[in-house]
Each structure stands twice: as C-alpha cells, then as structure tokens.
PDB file of C-alpha atoms in Angstrom:
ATOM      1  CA  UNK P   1       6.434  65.289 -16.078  1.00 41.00           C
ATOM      2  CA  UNK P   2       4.488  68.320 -15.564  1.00 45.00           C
ATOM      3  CA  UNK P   3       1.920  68.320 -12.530  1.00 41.00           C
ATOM      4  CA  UNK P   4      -1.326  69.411 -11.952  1.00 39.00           C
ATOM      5  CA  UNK P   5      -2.105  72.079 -10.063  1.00 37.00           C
ATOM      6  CA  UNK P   6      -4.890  71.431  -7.344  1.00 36.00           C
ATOM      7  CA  UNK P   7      -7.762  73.784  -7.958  1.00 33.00           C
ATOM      8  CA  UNK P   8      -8.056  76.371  -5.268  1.00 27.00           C
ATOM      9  CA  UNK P   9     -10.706  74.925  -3.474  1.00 27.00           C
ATOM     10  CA  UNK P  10      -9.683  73.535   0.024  1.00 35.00           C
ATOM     11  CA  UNK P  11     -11.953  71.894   2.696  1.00 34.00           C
ATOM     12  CA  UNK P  12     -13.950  75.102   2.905  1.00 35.00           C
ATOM     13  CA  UNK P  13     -15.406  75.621  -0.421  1.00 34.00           C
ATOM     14  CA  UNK P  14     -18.912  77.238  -0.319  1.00 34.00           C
ATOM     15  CA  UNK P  15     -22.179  75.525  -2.117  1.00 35.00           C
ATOM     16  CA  UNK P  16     -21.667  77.756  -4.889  1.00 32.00           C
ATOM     17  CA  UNK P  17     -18.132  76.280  -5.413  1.00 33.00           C
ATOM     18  CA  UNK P  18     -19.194  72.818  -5.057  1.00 35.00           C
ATOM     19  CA  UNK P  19     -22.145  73.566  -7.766  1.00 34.00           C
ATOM     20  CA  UNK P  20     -19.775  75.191  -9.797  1.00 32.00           C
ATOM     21  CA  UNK P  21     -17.780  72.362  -9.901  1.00 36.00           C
ATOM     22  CA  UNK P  22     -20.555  69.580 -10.419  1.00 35.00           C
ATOM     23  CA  UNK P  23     -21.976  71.773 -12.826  1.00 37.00           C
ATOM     24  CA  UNK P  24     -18.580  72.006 -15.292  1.00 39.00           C
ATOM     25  CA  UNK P  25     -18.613  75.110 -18.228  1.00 40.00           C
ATOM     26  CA  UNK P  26     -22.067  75.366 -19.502  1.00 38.00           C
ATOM     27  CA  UNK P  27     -21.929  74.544 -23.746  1.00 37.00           C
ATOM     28  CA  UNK P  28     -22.680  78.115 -24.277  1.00 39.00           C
ATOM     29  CA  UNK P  29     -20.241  79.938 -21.696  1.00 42.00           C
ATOM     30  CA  UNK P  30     -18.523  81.732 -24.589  1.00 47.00           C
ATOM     31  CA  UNK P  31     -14.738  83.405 -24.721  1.00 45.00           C
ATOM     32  CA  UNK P  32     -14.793  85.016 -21.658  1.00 43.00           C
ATOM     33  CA  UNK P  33     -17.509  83.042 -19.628  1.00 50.00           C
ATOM     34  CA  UNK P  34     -18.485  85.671 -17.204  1.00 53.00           C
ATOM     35  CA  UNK P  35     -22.413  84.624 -17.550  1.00 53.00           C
ATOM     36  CA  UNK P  36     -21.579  81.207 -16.274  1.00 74.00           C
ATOM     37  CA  UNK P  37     -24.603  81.092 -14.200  1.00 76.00           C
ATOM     38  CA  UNK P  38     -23.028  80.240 -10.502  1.00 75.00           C
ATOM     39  CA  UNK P  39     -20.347  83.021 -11.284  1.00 79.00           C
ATOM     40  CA  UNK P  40     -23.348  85.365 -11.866  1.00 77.00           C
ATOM     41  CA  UNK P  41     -25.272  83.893  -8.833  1.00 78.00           C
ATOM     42  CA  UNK P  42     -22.012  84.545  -6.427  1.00 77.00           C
ATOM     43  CA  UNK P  43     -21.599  88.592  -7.743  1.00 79.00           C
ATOM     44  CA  UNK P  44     -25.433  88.856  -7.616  1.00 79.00           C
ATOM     45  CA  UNK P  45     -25.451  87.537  -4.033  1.00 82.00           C
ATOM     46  CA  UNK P  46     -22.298  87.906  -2.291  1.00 79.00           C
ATOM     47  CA  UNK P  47     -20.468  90.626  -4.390  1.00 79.00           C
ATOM     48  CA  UNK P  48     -17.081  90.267  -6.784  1.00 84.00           C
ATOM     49  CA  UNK P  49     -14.942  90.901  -4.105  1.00 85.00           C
ATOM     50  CA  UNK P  50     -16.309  88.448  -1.965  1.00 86.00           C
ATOM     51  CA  UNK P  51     -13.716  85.084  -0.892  1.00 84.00           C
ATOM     52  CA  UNK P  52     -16.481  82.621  -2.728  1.00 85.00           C
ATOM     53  CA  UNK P  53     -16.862  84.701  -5.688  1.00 88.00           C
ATOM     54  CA  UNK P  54     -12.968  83.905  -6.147  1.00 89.00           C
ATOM     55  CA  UNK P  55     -12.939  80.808  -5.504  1.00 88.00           C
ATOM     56  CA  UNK P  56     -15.759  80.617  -7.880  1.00 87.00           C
ATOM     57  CA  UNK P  57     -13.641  82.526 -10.653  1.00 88.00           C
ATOM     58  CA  UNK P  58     -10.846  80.360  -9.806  1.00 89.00           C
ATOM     59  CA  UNK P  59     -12.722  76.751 -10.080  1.00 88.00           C
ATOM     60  CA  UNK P  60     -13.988  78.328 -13.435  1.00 89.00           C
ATOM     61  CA  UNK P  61     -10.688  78.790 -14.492  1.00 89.00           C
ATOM     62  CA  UNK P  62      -9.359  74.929 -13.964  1.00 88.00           C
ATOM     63  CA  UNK P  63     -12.793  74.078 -15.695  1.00 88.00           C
ATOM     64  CA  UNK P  64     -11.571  75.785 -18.935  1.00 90.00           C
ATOM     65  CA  UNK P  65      -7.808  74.315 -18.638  1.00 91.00           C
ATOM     66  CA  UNK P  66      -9.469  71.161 -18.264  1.00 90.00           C
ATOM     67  CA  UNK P  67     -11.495  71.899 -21.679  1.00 90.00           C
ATOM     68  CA  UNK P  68      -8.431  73.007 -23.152  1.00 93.00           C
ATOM     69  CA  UNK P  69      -9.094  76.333 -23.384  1.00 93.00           C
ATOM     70  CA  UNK P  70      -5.807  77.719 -21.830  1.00 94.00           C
ATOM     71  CA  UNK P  71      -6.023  81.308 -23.723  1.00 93.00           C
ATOM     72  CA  UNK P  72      -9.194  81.507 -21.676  1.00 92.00           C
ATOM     73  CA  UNK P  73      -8.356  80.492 -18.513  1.00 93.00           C
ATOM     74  CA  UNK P  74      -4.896  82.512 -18.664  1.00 95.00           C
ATOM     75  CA  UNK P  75      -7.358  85.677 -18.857  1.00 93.00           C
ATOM     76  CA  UNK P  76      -8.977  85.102 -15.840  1.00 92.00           C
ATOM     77  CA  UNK P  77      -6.341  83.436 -14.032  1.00 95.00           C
ATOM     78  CA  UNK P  78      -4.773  86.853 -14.647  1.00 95.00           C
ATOM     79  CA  UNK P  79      -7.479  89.033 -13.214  1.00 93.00           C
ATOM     80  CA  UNK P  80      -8.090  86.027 -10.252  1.00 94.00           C
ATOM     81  CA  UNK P  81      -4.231  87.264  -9.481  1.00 95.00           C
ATOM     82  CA  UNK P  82      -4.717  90.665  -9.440  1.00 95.00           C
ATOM     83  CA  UNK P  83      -8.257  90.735  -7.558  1.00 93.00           C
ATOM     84  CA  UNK P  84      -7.181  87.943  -5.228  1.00 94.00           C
ATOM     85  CA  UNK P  85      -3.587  90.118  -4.397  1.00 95.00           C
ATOM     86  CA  UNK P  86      -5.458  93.196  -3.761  1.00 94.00           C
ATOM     87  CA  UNK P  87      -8.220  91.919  -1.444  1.00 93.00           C
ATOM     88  CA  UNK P  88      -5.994  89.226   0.436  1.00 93.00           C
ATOM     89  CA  UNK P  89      -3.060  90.138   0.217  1.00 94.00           C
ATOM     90  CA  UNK P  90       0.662  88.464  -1.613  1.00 94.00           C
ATOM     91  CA  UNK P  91       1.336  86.100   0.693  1.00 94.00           C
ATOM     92  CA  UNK P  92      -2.291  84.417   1.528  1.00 93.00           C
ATOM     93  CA  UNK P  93      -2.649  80.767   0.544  1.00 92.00           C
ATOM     94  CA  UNK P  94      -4.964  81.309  -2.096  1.00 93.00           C
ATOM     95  CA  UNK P  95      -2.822  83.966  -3.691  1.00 94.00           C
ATOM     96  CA  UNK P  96       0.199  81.623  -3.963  1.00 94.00           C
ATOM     97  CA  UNK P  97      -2.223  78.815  -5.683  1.00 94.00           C
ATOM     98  CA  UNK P  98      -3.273  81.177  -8.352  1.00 95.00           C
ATOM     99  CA  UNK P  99       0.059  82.496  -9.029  1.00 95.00           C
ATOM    100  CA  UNK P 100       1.111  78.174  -9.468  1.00 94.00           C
ATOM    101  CA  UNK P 101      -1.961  78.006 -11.525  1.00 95.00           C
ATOM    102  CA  UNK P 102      -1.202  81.006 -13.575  1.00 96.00           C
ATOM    103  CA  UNK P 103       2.557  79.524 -13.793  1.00 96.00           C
ATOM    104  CA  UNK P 104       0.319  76.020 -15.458  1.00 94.00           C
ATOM    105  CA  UNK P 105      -1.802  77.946 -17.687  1.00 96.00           C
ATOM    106  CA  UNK P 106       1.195  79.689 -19.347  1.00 96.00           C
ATOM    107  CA  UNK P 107       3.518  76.317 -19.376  1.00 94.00           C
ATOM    108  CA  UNK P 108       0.464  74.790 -21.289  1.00 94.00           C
ATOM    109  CA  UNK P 109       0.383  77.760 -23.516  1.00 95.00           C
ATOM    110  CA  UNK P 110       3.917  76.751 -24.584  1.00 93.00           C
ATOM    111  CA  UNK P 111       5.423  80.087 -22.267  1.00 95.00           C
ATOM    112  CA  UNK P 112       7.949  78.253 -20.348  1.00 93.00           C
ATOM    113  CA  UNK P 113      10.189  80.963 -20.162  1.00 94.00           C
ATOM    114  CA  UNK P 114       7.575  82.950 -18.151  1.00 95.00           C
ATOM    115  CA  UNK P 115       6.432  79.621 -16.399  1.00 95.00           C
ATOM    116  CA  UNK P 116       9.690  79.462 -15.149  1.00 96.00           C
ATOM    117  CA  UNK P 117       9.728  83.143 -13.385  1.00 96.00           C
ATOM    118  CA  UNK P 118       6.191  82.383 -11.905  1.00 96.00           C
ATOM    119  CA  UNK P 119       7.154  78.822 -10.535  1.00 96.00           C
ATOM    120  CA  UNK P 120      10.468  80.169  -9.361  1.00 96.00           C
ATOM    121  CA  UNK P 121       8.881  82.578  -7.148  1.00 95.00           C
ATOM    122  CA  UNK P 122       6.465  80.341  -5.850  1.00 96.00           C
ATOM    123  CA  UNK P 123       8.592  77.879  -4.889  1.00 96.00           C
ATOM    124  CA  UNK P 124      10.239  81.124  -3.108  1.00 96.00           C
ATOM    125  CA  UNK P 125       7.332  81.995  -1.504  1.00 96.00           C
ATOM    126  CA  UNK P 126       5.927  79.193   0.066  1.00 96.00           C
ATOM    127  CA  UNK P 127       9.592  77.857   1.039  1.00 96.00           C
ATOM    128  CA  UNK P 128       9.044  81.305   3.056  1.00 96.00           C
ATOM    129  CA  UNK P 129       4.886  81.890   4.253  1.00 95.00           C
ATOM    130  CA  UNK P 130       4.419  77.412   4.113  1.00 94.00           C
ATOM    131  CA  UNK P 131       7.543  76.128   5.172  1.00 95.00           C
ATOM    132  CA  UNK P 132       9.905  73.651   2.840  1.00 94.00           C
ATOM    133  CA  UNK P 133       8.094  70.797   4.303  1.00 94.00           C
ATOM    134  CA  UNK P 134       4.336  71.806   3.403  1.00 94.00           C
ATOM    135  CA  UNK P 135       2.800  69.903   0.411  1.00 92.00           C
ATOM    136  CA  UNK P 136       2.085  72.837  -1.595  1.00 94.00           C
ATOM    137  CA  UNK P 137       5.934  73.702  -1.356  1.00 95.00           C
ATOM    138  CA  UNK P 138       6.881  69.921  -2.930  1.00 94.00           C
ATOM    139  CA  UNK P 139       4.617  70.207  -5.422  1.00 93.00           C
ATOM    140  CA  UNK P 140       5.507  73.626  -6.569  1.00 95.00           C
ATOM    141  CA  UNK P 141       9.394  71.701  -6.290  1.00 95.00           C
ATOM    142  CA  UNK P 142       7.556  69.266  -8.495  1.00 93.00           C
ATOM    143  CA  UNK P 143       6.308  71.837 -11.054  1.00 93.00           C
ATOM    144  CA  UNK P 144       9.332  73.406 -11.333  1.00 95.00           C
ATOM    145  CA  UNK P 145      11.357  70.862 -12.387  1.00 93.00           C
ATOM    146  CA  UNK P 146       8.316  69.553 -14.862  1.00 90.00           C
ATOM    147  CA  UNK P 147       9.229  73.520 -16.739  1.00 92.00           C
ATOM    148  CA  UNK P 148      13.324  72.723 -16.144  1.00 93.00           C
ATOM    149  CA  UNK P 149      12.725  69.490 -17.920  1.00 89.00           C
ATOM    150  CA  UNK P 150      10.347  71.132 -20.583  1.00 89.00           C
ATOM    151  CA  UNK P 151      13.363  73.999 -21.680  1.00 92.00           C
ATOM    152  CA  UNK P 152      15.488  71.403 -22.003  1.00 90.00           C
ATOM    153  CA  UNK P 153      17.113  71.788 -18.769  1.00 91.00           C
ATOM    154  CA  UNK P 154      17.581  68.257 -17.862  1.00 88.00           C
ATOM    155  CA  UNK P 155      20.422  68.745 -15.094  1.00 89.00           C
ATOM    156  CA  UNK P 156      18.645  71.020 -13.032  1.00 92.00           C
ATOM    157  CA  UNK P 157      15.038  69.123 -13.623  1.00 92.00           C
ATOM    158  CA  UNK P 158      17.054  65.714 -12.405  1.00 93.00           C
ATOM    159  CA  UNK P 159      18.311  67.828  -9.292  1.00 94.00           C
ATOM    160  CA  UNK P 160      15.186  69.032  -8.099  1.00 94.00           C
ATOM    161  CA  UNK P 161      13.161  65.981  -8.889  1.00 94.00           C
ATOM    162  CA  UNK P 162      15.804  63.773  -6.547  1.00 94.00           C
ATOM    163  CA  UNK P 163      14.771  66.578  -4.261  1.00 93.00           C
ATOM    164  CA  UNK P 164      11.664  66.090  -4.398  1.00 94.00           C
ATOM    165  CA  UNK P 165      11.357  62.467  -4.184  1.00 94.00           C
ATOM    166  CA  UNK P 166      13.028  63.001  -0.874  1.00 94.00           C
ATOM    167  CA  UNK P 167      10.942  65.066   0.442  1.00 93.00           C
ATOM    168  CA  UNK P 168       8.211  63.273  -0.474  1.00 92.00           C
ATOM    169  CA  UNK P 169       9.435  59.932   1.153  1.00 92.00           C
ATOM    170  CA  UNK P 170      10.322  61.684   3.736  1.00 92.00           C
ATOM    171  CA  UNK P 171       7.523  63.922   4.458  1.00 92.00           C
ATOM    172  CA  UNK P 172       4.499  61.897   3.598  1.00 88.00           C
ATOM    173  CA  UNK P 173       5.938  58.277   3.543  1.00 88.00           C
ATOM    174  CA  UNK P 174       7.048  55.989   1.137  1.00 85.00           C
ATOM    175  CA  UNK P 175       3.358  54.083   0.790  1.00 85.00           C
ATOM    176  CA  UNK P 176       1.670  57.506  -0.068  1.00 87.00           C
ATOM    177  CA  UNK P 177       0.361  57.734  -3.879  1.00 86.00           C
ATOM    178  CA  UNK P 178       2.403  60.449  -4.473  1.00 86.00           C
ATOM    179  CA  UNK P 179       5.585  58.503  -4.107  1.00 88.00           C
ATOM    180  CA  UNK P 180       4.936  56.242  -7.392  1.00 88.00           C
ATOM    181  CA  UNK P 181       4.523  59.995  -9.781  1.00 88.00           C
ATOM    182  CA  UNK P 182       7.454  61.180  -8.142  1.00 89.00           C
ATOM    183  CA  UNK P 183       9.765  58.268  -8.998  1.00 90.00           C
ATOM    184  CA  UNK P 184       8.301  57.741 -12.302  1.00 89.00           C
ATOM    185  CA  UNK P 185       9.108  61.183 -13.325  1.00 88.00           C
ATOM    186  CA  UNK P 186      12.457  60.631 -11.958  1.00 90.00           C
ATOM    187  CA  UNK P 187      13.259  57.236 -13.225  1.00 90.00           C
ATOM    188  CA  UNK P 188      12.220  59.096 -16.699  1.00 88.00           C
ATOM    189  CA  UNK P 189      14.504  62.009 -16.323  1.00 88.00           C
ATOM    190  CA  UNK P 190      17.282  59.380 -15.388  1.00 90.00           C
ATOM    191  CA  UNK P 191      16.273  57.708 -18.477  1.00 88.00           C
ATOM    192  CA  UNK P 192      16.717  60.846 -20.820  1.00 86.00           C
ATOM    193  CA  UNK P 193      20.346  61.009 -19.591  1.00 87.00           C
ATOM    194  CA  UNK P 194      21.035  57.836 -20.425  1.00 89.00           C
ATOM    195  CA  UNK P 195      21.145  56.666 -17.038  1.00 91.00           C
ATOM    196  CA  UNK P 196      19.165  53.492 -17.363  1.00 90.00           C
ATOM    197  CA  UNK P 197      20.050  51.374 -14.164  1.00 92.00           C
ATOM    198  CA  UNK P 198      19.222  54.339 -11.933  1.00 91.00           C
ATOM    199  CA  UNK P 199      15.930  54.492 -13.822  1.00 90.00           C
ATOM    200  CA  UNK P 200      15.308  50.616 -13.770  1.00 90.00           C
ATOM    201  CA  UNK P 201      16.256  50.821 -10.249  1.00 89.00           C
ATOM    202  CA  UNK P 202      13.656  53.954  -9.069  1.00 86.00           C
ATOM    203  CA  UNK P 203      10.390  51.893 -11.021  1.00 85.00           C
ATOM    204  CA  UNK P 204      11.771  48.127  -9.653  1.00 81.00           C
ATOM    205  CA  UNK P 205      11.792  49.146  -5.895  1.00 72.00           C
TER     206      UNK P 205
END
C-alpha cells in the first residue's frame, strides 16, 4: 500500500540532474557516495549550495533507495533537509518533497512511528502552502495512510484511503492511472476488515 515518492526533479531539472539520473550509482560509490562523479561535477562547478547541486543530492538519494540502500539514503536525505531548509526556506516545494522522501526512507527502514510524524506534517503543510486539491497533497494523503495501514492502524488507513480515492476521482478523473492504485489499495484495506463485497465491488467497477 505504501507509495512512491516522486524524486524531486520537476520539469526543470538541469543536465547534471538528467545525467545523474541516466547515469544511476556508479559500482564503486561507497557508504556515503559523495565522489559520485556528477555530484562532484555540480560542487566543482556550481557550488553545494547551489538549487542543481540539491537536486543532484536529492536524485542521488532515490538512486540508493532504489538499490536498497535506505541507511544510506536516510543520511543524505537528512542533510538534503537541512541544506535545502536553510537555503530555501520550510515551506518551498522542494523542501516539502524531501521531508515526504525522508518520511519513505524511514518507513522503509521499518521507523513507522517517526514516518508517521514526518507524513503527518506534510500532509499539514501542503494542505496549507499547495492547497488540498494539489497532487502532491493526495499523494502525501496516500502515503499516510500506506504508514496507518503499516502500524496496524487499519480504521484510520481505510478513512483516509476513501479520502483519497475521492479526491483522486474527483480531481484528476476517473480514467487517470492513478485511479486503478488508489482503489486497489482500498479494495485491499476493505479486504483486511473483512469487508469483501466493498472490496469486490472497488476492483469490479
């Protein structure tokens, strides 16, 4: 039930991001990959402060989740936060997509219990900077009820994924791709509470 996170790389990524991303974690990149070669590149060229050396740090980070290295990528996810708070501020976009990938990174580290906090407060905060409406703001609805269902809350994970499968049907239309995730996860917390017609009915529409 849990979702993926969309790295934070918008329509805007730089070339550096793109070959970043094309280029994956080099076989040698180590522990703490800091001489991943396009990482270097961006410091050596733009500076560590600079928006694309972020972004770079931050498509880095999803490249080690991806490998399964989540100790890893929680270690730079963390200093991503803190660097990307400081030098654009709590409530930027990019901010609030590290903080939902940080939130990840510790649910697949088995943290829930912290995941929770994080995802609570980014639901809070994009509800407030995105609007309730904004796809970033369903899918953090979406993540958070992935970490209710993972503690075992399976009330308030069925509450919030009805919610969101509103909102998605409402917001982006009941042909959009997302639709079909959204009522599968649904249809499989209805399942878990034994209510199997509800869940038959969500996957036969």
């Amino acid at each position: 039930m849990r979702c993926a996170v969309r790295p934070l790389l918008g329509p805007g990524r730089r070339p550096l991001a793109r070959r970043w991303s094309a280029a994956g974690c080099p076989a040698g990149c180590g522990p703490w990959p800091r001489g991943s070669p396009v990482l270097l590149e961006s410091e050596r060229l733009l500076g560590t402060d600079h928006p694309n050396t972020l972004r770079a740090r931050s498509n880095l980070s999803h490249t080690l989740g991806n490998l399964g290295r989540h100790q890893d990528a929680l270690a730079l996810t963390e200093g991503l936060l803190a660097d990307s708070e400081r030098l654009l501020g709590m409530d930027h976009p990019d901010v609030l997509a590290t903080r939902a990938n940080l939130a990840l990174t510790l649910g697949n580290l088995g943290r829930a219990e912290e995941a929770l906090t994080l995802e609570q407060q980014v639901l809070y905060d994009r509800e407030r900077v995105l609007g309730s409406d904004h796809p970033e703001t369903i899918r953090a609805r979406f993540n958070l009820a992935a970490t209710y269902h993972a503690l075992g809350r399976s009330s308030e994970a069925l509450a919030l994924m009805e919610h969101v499968v509103a909102d998605v049907e409402r917001v982006l239309g009941p042909e959009h791709p997302e639709i079909f995730r959204a009522r599968a996860s649904l249809a499989a917390a209805y399942g878990e509470l034994g209510r199997h017609a509800e869940a038959r009915a969500l996957l036969e529409d």
